[in-house]
Coordinates of C-alpha atoms in Angstrom, one line a residue:
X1 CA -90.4 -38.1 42.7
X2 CA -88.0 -37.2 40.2
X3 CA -88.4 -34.7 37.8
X4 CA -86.4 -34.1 34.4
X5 CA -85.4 -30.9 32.3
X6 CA -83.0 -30.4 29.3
X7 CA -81.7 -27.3 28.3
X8 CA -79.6 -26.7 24.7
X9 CA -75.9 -25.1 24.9
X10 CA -73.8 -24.0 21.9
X11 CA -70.3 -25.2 22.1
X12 CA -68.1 -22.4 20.7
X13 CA -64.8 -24.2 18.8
X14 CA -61.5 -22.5 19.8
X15 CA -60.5 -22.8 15.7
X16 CA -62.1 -24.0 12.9
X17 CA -62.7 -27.7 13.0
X18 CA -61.9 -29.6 9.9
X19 CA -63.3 -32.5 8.9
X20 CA -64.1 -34.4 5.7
X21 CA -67.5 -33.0 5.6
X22 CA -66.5 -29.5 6.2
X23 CA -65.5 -27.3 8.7
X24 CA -67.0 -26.7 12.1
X25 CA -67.3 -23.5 14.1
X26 CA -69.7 -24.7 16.9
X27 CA -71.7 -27.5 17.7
X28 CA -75.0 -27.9 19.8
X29 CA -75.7 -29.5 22.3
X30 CA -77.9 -30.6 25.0
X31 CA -78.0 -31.5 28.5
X32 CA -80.4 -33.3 30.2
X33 CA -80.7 -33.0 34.4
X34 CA -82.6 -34.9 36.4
X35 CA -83.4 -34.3 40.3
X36 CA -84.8 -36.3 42.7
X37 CA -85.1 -33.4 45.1
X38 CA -81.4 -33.6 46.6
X39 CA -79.3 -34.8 44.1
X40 CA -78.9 -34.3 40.3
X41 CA -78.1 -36.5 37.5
X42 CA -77.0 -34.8 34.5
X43 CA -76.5 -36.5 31.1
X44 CA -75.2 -34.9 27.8
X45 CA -76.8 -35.6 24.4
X46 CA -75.4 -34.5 21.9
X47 CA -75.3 -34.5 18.1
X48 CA -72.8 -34.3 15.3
X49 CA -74.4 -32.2 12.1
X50 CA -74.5 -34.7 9.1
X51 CA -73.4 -37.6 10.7
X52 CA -76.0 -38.8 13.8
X53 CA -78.8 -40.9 12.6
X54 CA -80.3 -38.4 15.6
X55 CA -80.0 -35.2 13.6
X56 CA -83.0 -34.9 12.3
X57 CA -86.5 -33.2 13.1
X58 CA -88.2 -33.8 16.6
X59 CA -85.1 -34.2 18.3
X60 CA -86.5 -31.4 20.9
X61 CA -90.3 -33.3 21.2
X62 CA -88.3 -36.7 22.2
X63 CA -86.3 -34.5 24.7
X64 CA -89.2 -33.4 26.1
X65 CA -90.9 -36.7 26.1
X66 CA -88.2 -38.3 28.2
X67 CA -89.0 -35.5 31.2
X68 CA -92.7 -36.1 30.9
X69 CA -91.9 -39.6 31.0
X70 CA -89.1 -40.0 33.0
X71 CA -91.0 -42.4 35.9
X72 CA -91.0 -45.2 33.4
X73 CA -89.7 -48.4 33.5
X74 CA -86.1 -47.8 31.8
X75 CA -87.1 -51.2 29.6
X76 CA -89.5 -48.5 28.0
X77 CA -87.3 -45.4 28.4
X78 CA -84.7 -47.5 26.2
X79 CA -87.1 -49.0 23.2
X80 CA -88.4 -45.8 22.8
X81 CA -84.7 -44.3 22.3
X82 CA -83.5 -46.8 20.3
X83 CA -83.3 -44.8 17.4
X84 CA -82.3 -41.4 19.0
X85 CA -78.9 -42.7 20.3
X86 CA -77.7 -39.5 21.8
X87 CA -80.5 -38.9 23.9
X88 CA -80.5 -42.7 24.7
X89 CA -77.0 -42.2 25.8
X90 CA -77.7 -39.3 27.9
X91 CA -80.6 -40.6 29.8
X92 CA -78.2 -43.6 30.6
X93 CA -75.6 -41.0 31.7
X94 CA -78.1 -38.8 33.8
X95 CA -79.6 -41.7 35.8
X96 CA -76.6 -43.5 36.6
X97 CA -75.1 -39.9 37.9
X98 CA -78.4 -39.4 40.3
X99 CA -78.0 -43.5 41.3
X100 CA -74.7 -42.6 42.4
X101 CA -76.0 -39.0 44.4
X102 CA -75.4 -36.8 41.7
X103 CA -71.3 -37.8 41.3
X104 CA -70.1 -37.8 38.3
X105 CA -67.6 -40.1 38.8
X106 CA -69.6 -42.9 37.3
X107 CA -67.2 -45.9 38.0
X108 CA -64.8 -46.6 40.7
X109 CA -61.9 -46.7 39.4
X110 CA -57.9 -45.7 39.6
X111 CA -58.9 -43.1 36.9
X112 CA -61.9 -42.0 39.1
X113 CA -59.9 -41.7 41.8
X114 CA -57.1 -39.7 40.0
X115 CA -54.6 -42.1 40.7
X116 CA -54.1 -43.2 36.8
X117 CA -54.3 -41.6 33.5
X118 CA -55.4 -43.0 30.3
X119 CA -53.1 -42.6 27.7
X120 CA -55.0 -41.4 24.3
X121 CA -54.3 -40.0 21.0
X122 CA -53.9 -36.3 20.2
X123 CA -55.7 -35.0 17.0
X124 CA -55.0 -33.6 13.9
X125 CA -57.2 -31.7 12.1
X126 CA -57.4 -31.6 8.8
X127 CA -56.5 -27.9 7.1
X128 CA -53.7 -26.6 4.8
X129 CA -49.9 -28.2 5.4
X130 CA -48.7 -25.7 7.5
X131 CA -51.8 -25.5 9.7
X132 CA -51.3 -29.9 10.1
X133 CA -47.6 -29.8 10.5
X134 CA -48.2 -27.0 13.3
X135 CA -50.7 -29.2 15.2
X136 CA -48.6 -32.3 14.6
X137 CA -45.4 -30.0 16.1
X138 CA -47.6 -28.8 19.2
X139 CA -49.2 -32.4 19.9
X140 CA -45.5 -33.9 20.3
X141 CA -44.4 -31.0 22.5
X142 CA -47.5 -32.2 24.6
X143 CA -46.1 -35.5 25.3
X144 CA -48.3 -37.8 22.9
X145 CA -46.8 -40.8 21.9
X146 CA -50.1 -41.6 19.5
X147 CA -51.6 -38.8 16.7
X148 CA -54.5 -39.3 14.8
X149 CA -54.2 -37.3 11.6
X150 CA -57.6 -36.7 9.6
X151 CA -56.9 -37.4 6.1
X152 CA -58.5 -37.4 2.4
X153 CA -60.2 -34.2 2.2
X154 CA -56.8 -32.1 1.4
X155 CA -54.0 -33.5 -0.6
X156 CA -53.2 -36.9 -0.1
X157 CA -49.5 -37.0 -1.4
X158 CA -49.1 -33.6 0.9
X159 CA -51.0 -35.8 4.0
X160 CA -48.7 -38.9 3.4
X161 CA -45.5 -36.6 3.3
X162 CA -45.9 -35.2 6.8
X163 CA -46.5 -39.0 7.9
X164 CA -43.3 -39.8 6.2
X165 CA -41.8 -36.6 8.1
X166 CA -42.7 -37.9 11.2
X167 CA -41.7 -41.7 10.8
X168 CA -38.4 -40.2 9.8
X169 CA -37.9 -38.6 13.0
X170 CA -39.9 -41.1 15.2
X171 CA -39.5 -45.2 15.0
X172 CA -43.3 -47.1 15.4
X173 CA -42.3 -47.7 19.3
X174 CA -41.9 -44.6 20.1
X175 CA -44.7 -42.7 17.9
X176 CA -48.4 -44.4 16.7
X177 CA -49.5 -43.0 13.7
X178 CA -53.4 -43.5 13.0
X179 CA -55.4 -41.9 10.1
X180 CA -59.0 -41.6 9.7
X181 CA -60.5 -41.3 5.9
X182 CA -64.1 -40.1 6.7
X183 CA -65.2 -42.2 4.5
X184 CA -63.3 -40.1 2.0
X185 CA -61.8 -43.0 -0.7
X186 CA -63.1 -44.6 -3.4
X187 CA -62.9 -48.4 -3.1
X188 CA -60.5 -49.4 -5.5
X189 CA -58.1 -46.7 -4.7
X190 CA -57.9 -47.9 -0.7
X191 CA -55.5 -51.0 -1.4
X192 CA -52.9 -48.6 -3.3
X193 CA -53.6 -46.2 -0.3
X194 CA -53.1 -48.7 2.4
X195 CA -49.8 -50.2 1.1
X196 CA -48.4 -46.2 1.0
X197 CA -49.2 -46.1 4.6
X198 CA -48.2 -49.7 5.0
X199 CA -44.1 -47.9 4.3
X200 CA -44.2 -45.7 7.1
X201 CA -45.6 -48.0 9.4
X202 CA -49.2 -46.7 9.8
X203 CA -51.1 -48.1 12.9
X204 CA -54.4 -48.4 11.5
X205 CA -57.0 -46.4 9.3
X206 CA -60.5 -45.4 10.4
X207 CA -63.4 -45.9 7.5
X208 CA -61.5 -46.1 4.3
X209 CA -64.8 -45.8 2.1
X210 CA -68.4 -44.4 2.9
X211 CA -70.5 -46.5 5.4
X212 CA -73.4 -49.1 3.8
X213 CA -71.0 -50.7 1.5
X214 CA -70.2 -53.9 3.1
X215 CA -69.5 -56.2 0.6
X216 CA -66.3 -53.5 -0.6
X217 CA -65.7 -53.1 2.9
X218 CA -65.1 -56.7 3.7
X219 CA -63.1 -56.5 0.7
X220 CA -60.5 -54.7 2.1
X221 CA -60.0 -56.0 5.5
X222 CA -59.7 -59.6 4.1
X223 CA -56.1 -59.1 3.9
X224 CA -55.2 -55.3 4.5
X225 CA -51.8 -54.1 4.0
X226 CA -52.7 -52.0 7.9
X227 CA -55.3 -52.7 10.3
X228 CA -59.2 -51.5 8.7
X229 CA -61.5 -49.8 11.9
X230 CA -64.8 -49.3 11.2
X231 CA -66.5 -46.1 12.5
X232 CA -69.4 -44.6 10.4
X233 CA -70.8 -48.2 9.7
X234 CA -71.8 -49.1 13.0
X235 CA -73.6 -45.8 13.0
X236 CA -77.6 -46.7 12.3
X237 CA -77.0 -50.5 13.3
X238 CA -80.0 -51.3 15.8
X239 CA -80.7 -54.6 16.7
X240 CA -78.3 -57.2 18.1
X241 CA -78.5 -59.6 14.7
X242 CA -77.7 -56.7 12.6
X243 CA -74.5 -56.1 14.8
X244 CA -73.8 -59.7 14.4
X245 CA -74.4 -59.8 10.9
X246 CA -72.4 -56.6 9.8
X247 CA -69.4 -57.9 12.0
X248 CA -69.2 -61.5 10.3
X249 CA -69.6 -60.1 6.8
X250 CA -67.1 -57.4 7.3
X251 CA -64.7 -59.0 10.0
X252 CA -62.8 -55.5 10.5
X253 CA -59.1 -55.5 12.6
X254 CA -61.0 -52.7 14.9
X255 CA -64.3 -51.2 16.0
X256 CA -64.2 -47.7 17.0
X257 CA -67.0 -47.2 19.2
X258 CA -68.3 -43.6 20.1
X259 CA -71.3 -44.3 22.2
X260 CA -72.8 -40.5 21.3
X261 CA -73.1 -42.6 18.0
X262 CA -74.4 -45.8 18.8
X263 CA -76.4 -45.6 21.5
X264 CA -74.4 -45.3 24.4
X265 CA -73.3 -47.3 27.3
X266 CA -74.9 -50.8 27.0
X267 CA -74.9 -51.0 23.5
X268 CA -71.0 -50.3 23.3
X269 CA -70.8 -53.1 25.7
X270 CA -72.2 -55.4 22.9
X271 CA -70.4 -54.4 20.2
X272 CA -67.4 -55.1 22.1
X273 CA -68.6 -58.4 22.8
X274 CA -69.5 -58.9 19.2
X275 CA -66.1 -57.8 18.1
X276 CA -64.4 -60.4 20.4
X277 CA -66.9 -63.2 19.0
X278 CA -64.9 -62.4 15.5
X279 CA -61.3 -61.4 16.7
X280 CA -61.7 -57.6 16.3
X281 CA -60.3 -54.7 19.0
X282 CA -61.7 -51.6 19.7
X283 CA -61.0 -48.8 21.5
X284 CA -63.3 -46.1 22.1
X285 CA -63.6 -42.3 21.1
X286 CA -65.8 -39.3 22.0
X287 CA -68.1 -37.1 19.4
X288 CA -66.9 -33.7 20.2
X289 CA -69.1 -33.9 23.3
X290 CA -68.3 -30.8 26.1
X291 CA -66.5 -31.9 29.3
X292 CA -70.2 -34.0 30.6
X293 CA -70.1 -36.2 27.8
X294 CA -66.6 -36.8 27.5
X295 CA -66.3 -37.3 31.5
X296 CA -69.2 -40.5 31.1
X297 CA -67.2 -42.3 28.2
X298 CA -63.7 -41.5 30.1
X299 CA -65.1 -43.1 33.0
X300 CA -66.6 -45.9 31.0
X301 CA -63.8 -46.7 29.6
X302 CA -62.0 -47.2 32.3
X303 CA -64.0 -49.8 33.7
X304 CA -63.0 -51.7 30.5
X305 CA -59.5 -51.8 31.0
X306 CA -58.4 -51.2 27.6
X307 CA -54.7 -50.1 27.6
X308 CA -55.0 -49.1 23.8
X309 CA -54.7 -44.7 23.3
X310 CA -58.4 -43.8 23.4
X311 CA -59.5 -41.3 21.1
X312 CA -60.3 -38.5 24.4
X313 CA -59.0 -35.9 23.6
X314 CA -61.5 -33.2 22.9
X315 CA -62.4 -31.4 26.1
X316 CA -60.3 -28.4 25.2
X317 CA -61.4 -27.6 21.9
X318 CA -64.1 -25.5 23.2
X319 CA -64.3 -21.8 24.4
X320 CA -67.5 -22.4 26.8
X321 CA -66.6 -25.8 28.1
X322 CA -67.7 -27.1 31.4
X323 CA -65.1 -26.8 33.9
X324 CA -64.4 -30.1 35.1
X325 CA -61.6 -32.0 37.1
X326 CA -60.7 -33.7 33.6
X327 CA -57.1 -32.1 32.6
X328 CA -54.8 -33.3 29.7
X329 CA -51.0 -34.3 30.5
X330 CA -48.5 -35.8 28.9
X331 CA -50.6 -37.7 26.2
X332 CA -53.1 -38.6 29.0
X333 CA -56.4 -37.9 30.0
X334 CA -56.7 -37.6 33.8
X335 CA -59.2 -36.7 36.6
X336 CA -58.2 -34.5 39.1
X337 CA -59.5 -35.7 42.3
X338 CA -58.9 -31.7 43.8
X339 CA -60.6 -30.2 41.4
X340 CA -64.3 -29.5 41.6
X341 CA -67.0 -29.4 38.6
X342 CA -68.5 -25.6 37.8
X343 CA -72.4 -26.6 37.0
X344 CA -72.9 -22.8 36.9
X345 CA -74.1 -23.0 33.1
X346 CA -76.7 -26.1 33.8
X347 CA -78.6 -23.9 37.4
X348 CA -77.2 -26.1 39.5

């Protein structure tokens, strides 16, 4: 028989995190184990504060649902989760982990293996200039070849004049530049904002304007001067017709699909088929999750294939991260097949 329990851990950041909706100094989260007496499965589900449609009262109750009902027929497991996609995302982690006898290698793959990286971008947080040029200075000493800069909750002339700094010193073959509003523009300022980024050869910005405004949205990737992802919009986005419908009437250039987010494994795999239905990418991108959460969506996306950067990078932003075999090199994320995981937090 197997038997479930979750237990809540408090991610600890290194530095300050900032975002456009503040600045972080921890994050919880929660991990959820399962046993079938000789192996475990563990899952992580975790939450981002003011963005997950998950974080919200009961979270814990629904937690503790899933162990008292964890012998149900996963058809019920998952229409019951629908709406808590974090905890929907790790139930699907922890059960495929205890199919597999507890590995946490959940695909089998060159990556899984350790026999290929995956190349992904290296963040920038948002802060004052000297804080960003000092992270844009150590990411290229690390080898990336594709930043991300955070941008619109500082000073957007400052923002776009390290971005011109850097395109002066790096042609687009050689350096990808990607920016991610937040949300953080008003819509008839993002066509003037596009075109400045358009100069310096900007790959692509994340969520110009706030999510829900799909008719402005649309707007601006009818003929964007750079490629328009959506991120916060798919957040919320249930049923299969609502993905369809938001996808048609919106018709982005990218998805960016954090599976924390939207609801994990399986529904990822249909938003990617719904994007290739209307002649969007995607590439994927974890939610601050420790090393257990960013290890599923690493493997995942492996299986995929995508040679696009991933947005991966996370698992050493923490203080009291799992110790994993995941290890950062050279603007790539790889699994080290000699190094062994330290469950010592989870009881294990």
């Amino acid at each position: 028989m197997i038997k479930a329990r979750f237990l809540k851990h408090v991610l600890q950041f290194k530095e300050p995190a900032g975002t456009s909706r503040g600045v972080l100094h921890n994050k919880p989260t929660y991990f959820l184990v399962l046993s079938d007496g000789k192996n475990h499965g563990i899952g992580e589900c975790g939450v981002l504060p003011g963005l997950s449609i998950d974080d919200r009262d009961g979270y814990d109750e629904v937690l503790e649902w899933v162990c008292a009902n964890i012998h149900l027929p996963s058809v019920l497991i998952r229409e019951e989760l629908t709406k808590w996609p974090s905890i929907l995302f790790g139930w699907e982690q922890a059960t495929r982990s205890l199919d597999l006898n507890g590995d946490l290698r959940l695909w089998y793959t060159s990556f899984s293996r350790g026999e290929s990286g995956q190349p992904i971008n290296g963040l920038i947080w948002m802060g004052d200039l000297n804080f960003m040029r000092e992270q844009v200075k150590k990411r290229l000493d690390e080898g990336f070849t594709c930043l991300k800069m955070k941008i619109g909750a500082v000073d957007l002339e400052q923002e776009l004049g390290i971005i011109e700094k850097l395109r002066s010193e790096f042609d687009p073959q050689s350096l990808e530049i990607r920016v991610d509003a937040n949300g953080a523009f008003q819509p008839n300022e993002v066509p003037r904002i596009l075109d400045s980024l358009a100069r310096f050869k900007v790959h692509s910005i994340e969520q110009p304007i706030q999510a829900g405004q799909w008719q402005e949205m649309a707007a601006i990737c009818e003929n964007p001067s750079i490629p328009v992802c959506l991120d916060e919009e798919l957040i919320g986005i249930y049923e299969t017709e609502e993905k369809k419908r938001l996808a048609q009437t919106i018709k982005p250039q990218f998805f960016i699909l954090k599976p924390s987010l939207i609801g994990g494994f399986e529904s990822s795999k249909e938003w990617i088929e719904i994007a290739s239905q209307f002649n969007s990418g995607w590439w994927m991108t974890s939610a601050l999750e420790s090393n257990i959460g960013l290890n599923a969506i690493a493997q995942f996306t492996a299986a995929l294939g995508n040679p696009m950067p991933q947005g991966l990078g996370t698992g050493s932003l923490y203080t009291n991260n799992i110790p994993s075999p995941l290890m950062v090199r050279n603007g790539q994320l790889w699994y080290e097949k000699d190094t062994q995981w330290d469950l010592t937090l989870l009881d294990m």
